[in-house]
PDB file as gemmi writes it, atoms N, CA and C in Angstrom:
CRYST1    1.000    1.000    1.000  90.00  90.00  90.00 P 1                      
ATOM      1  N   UNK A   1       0.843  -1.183   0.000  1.00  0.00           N  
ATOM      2  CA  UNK A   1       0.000   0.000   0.000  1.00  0.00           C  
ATOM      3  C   UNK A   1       0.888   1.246   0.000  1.00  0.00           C  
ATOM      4  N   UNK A   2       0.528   2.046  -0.912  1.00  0.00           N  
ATOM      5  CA  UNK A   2       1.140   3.787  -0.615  1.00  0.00           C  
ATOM      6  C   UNK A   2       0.401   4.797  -0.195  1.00  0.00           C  
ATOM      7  N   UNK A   3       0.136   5.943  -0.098  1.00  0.00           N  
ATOM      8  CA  UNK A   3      -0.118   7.200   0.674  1.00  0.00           C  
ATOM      9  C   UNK A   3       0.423   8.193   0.302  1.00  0.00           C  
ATOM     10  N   UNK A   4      -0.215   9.008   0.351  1.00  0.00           N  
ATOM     11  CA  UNK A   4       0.622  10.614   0.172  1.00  0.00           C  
ATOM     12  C   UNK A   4      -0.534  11.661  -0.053  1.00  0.00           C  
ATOM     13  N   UNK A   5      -0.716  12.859   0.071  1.00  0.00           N  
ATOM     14  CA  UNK A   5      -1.613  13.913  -0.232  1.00  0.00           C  
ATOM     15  C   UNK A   5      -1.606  14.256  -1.509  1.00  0.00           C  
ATOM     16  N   UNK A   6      -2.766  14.949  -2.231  1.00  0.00           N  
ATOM     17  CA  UNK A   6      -2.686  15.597  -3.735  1.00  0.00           C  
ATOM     18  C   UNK A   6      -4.030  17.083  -3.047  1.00  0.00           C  
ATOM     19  N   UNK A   7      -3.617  17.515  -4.269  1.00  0.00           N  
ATOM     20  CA  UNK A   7      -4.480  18.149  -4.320  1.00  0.00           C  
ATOM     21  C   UNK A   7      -5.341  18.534  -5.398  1.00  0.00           C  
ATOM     22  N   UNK A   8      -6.883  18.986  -5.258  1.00  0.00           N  
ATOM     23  CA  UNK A   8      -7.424  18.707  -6.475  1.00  0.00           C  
ATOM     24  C   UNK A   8      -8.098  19.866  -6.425  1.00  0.00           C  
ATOM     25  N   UNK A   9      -7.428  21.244  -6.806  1.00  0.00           N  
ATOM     26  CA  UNK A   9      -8.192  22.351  -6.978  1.00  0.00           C  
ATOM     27  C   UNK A   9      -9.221  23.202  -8.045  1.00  0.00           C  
ATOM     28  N   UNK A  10      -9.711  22.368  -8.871  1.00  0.00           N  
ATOM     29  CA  UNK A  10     -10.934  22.815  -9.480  1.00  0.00           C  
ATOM     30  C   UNK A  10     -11.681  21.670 -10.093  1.00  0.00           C  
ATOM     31  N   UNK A  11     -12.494  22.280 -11.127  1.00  0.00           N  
ATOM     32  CA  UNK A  11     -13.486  20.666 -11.030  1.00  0.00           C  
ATOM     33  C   UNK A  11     -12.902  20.078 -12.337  1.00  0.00           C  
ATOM     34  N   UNK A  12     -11.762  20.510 -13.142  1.00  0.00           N  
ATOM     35  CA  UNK A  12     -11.517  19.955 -14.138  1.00  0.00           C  
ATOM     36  C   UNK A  12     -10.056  18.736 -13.581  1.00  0.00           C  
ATOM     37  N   UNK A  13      -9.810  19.440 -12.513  1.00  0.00           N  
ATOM     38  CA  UNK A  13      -8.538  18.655 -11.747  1.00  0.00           C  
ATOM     39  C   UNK A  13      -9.376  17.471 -11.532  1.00  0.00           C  
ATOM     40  N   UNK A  14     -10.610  17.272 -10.462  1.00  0.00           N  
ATOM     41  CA  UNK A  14     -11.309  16.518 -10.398  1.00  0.00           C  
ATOM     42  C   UNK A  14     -12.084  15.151 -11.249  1.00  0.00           C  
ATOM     43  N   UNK A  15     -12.360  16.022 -12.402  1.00  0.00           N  
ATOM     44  CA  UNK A  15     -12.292  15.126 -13.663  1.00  0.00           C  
ATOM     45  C   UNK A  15     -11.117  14.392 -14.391  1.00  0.00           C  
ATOM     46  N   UNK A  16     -10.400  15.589 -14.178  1.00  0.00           N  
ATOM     47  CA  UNK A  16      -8.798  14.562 -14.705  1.00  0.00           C  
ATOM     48  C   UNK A  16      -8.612  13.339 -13.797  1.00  0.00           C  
ATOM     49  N   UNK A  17      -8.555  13.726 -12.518  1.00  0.00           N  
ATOM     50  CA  UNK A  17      -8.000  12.659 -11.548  1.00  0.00           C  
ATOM     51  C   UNK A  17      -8.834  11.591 -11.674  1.00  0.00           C  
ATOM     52  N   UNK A  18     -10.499  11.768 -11.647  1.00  0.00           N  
ATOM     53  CA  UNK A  18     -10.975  10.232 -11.745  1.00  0.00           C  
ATOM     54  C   UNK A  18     -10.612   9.554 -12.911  1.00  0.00           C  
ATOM     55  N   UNK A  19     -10.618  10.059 -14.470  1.00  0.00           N  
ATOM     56  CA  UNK A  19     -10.683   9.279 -15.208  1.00  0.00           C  
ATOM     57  C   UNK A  19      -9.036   8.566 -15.574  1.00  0.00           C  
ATOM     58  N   UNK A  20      -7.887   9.546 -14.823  1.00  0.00           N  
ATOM     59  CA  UNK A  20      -6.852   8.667 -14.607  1.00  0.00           C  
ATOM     60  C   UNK A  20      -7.307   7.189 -13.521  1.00  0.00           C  
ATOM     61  N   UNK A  21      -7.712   7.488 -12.780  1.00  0.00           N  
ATOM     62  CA  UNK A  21      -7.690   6.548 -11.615  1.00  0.00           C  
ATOM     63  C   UNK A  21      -8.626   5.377 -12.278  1.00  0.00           C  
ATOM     64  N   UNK A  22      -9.645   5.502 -13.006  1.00  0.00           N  
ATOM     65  CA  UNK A  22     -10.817   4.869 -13.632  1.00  0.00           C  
ATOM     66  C   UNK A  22      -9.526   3.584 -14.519  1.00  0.00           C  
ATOM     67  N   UNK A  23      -8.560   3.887 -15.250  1.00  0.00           N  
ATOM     68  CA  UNK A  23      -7.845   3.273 -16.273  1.00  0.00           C  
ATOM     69  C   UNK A  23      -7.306   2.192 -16.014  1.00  0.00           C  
ATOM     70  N   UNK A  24      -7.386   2.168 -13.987  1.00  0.00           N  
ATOM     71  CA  UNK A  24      -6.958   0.987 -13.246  1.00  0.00           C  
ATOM     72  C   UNK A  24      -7.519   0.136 -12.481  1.00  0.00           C  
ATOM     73  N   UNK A  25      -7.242  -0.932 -12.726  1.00  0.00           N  
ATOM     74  CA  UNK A  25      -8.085  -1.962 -11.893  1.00  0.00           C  
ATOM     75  C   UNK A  25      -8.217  -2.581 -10.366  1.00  0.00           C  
ATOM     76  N   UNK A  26      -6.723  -1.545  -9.609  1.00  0.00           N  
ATOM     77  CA  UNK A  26      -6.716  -1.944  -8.517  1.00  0.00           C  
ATOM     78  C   UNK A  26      -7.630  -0.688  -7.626  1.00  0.00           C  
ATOM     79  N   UNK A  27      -7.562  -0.878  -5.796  1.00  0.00           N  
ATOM     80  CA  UNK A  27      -8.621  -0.105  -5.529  1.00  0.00           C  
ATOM     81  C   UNK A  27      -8.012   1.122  -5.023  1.00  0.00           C  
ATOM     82  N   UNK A  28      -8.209   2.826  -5.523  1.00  0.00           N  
ATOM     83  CA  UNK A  28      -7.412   3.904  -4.495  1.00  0.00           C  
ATOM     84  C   UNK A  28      -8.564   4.429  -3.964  1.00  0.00           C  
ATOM     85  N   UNK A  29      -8.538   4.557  -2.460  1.00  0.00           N  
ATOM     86  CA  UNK A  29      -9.246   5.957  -1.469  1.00  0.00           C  
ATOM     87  C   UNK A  29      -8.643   7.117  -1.710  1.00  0.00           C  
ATOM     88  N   UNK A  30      -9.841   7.523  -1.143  1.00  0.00           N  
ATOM     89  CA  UNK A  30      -9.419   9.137  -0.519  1.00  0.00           C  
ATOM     90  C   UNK A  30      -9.904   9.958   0.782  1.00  0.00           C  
ATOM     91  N   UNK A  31      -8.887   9.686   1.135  1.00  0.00           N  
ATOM     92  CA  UNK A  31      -9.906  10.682   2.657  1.00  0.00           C  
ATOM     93  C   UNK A  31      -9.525  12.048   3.098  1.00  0.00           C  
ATOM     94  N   UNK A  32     -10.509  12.005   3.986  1.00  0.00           N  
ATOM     95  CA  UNK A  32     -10.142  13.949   4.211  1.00  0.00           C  
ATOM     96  C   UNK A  32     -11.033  13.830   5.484  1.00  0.00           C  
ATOM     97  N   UNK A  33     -10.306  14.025   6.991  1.00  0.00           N  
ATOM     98  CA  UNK A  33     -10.739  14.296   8.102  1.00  0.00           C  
ATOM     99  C   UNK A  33     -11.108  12.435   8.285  1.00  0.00           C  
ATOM    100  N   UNK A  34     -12.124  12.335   8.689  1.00  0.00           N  
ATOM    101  CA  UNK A  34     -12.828  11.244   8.593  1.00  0.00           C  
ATOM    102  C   UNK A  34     -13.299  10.545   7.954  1.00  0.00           C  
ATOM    103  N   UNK A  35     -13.803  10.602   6.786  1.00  0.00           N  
ATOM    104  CA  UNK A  35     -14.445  10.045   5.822  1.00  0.00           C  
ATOM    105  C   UNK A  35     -13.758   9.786   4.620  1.00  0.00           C  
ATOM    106  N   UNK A  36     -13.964   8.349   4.255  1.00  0.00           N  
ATOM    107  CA  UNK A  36     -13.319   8.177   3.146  1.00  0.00           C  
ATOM    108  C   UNK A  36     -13.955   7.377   2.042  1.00  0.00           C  
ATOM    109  N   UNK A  37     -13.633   8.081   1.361  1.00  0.00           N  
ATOM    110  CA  UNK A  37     -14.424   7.868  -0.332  1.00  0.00           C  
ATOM    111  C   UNK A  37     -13.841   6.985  -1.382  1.00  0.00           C  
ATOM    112  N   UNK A  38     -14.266   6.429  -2.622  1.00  0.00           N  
ATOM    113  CA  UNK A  38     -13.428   5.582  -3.741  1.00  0.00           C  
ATOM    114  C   UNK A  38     -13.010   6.590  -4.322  1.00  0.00           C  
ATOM    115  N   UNK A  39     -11.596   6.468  -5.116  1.00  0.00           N  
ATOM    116  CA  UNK A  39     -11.350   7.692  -5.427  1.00  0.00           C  
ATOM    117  C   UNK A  39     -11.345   8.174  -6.916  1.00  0.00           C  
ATOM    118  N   UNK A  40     -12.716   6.408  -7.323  1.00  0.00           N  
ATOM    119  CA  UNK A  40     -12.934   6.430  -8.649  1.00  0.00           C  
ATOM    120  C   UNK A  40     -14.639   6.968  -8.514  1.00  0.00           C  
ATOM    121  N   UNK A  41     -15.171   7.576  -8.080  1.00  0.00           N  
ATOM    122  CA  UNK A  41     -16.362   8.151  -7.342  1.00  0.00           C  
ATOM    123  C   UNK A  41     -16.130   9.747  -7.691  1.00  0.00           C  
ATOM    124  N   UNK A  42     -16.901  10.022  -8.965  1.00  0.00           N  
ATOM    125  CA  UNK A  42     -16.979  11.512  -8.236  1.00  0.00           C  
ATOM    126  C   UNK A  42     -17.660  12.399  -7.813  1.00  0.00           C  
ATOM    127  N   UNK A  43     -18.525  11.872  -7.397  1.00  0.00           N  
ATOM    128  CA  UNK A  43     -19.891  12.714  -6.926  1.00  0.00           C  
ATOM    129  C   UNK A  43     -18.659  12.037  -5.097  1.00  0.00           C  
ATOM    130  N   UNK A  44     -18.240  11.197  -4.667  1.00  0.00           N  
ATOM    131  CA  UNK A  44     -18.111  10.914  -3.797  1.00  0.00           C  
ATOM    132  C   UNK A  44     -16.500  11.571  -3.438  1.00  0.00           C  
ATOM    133  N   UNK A  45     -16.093  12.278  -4.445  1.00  0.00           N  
ATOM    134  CA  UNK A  45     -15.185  13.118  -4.372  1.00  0.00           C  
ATOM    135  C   UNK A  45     -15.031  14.541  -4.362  1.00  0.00           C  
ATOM    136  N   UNK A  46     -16.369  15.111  -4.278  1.00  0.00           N  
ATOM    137  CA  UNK A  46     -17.003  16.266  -4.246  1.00  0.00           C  
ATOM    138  C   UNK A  46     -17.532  16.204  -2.687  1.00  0.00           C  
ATOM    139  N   UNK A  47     -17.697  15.152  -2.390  1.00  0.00           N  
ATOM    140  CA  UNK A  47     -18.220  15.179  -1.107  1.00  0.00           C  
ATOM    141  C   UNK A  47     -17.201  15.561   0.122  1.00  0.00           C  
ATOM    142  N   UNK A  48     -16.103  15.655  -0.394  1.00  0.00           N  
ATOM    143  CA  UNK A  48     -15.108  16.310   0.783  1.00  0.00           C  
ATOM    144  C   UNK A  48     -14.591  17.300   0.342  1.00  0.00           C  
ATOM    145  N   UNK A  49     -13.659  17.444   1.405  1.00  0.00           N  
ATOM    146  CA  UNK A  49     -13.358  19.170   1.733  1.00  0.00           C  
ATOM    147  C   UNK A  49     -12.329  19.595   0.864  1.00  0.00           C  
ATOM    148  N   UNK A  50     -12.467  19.562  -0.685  1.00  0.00           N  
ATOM    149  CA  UNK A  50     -11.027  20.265  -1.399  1.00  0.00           C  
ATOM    150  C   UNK A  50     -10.632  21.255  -1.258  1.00  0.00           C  
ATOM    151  N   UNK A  51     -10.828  22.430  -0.311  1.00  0.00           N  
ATOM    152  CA  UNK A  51      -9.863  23.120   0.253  1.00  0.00           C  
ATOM    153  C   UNK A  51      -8.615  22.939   0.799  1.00  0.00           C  
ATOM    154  N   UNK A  52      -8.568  21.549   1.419  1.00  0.00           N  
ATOM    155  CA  UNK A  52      -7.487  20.884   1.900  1.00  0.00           C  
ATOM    156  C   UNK A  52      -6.778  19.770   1.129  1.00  0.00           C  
ATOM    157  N   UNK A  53      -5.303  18.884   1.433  1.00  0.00           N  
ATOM    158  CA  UNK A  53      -5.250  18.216   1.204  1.00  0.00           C  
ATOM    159  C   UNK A  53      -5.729  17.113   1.427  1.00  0.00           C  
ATOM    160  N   UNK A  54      -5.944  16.111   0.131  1.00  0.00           N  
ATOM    161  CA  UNK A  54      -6.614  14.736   0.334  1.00  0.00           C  
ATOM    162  C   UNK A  54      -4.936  13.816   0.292  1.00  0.00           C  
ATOM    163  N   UNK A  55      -6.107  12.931   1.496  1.00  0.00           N  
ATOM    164  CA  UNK A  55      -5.045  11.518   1.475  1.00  0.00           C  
ATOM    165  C   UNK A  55      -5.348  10.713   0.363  1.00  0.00           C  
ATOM    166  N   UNK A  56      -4.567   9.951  -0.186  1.00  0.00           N  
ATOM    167  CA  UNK A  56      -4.699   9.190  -1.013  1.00  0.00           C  
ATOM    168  C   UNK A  56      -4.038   7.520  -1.182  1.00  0.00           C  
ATOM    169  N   UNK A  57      -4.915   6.729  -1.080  1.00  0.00           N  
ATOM    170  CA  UNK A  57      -4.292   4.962  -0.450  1.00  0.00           C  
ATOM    171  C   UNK A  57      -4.514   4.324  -1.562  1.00  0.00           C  
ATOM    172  N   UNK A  58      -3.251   3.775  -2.112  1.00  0.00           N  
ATOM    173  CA  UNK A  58      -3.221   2.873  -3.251  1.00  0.00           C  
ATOM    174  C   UNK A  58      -3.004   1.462  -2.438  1.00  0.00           C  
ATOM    175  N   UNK A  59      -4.018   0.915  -2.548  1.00  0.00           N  
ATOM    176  CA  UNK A  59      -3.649  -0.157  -2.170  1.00  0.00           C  
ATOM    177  C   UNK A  59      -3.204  -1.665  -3.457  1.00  0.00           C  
ATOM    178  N   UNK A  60      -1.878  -1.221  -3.150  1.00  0.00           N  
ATOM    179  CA  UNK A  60      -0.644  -1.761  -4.141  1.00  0.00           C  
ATOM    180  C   UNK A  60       0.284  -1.475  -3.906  1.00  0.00           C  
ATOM    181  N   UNK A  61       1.626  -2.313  -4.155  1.00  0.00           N  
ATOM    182  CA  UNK A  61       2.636  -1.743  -3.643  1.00  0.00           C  
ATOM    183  C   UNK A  61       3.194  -1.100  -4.927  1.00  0.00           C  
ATOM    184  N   UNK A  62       3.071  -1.802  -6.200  1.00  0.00           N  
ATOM    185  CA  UNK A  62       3.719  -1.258  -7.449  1.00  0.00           C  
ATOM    186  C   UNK A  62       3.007  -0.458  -8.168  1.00  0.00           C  
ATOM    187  N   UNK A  63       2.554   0.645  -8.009  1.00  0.00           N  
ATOM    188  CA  UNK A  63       1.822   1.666  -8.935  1.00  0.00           C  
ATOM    189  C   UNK A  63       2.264   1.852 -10.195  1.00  0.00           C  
ATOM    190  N   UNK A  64       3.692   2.286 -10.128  1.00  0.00           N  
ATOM    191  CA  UNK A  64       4.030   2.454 -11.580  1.00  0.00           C  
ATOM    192  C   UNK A  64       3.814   3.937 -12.369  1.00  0.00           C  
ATOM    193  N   UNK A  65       2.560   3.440 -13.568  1.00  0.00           N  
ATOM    194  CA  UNK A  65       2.221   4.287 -14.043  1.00  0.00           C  
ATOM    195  C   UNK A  65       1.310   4.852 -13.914  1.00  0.00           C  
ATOM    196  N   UNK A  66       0.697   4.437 -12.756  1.00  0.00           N  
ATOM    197  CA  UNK A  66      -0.353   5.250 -12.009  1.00  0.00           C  
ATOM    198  C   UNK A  66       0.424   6.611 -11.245  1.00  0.00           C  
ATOM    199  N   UNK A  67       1.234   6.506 -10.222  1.00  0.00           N  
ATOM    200  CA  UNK A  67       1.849   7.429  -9.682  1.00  0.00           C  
ATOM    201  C   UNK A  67       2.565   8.303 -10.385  1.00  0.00           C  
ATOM    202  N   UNK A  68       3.181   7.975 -12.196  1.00  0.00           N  
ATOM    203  CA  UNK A  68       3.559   9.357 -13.164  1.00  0.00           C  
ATOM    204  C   UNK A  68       2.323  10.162 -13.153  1.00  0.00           C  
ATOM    205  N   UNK A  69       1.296   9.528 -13.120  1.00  0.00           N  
ATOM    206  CA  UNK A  69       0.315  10.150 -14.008  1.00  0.00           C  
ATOM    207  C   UNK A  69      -0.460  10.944 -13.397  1.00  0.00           C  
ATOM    208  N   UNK A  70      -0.500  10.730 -12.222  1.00  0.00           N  
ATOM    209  CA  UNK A  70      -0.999  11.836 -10.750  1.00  0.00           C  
ATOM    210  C   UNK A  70       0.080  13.059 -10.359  1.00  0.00           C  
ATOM    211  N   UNK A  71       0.859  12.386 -10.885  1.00  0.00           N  
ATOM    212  CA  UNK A  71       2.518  13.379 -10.434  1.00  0.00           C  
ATOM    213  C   UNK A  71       1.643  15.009  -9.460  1.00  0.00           C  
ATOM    214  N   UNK A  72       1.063  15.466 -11.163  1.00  0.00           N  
ATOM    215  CA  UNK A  72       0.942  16.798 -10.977  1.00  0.00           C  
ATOM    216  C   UNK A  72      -0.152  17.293  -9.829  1.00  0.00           C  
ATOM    217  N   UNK A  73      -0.755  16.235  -9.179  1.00  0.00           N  
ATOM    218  CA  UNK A  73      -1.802  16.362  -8.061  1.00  0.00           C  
ATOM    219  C   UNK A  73      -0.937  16.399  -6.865  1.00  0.00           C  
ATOM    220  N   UNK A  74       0.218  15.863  -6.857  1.00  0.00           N  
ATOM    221  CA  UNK A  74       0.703  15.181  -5.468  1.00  0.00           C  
ATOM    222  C   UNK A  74       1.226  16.666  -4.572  1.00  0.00           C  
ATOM    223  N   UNK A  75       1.197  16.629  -3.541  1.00  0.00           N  
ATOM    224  CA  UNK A  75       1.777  18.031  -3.021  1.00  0.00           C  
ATOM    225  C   UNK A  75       2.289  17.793  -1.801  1.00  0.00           C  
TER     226      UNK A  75                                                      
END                                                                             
């Protein structure tokens, strides 16, 4: 499993990020405070607080080309 924060500051960031995340078959969260969402969900990614940073749990150890492709979210 990995971890790290991104951030997803407008709603086109939002759209980018799911349909990267959509391209893969393993499972990533996202949480923020308490609650945590799929982070292939985006009505369920609207549902938290993007003012802040989101956590983000790949659960996998080898991402690969998942983690280039978020690069520009990660903060």
């Amino acid at each position: 499993m990995k971890a790290f924060d991104i951030s997803l500051k407008s709603i086109n960031d939002v759209k980018d990020f799911v349909n990267i995340v959509n391209k893969y078959d393993f499972d990533v969260d996202l949480s923020s405070g308490r609650y945590i969402v799929d982070a292939k969900s985006i009505m369920g990614i609207f549902s938290l607080d993007l003012s802040k940073p989101i956590r983000v749990e790949i659960q996998i150890d080898d991402c690969g080309n998942f983690c280039d492709e978020i690069k520009r979210f990660v903060v």
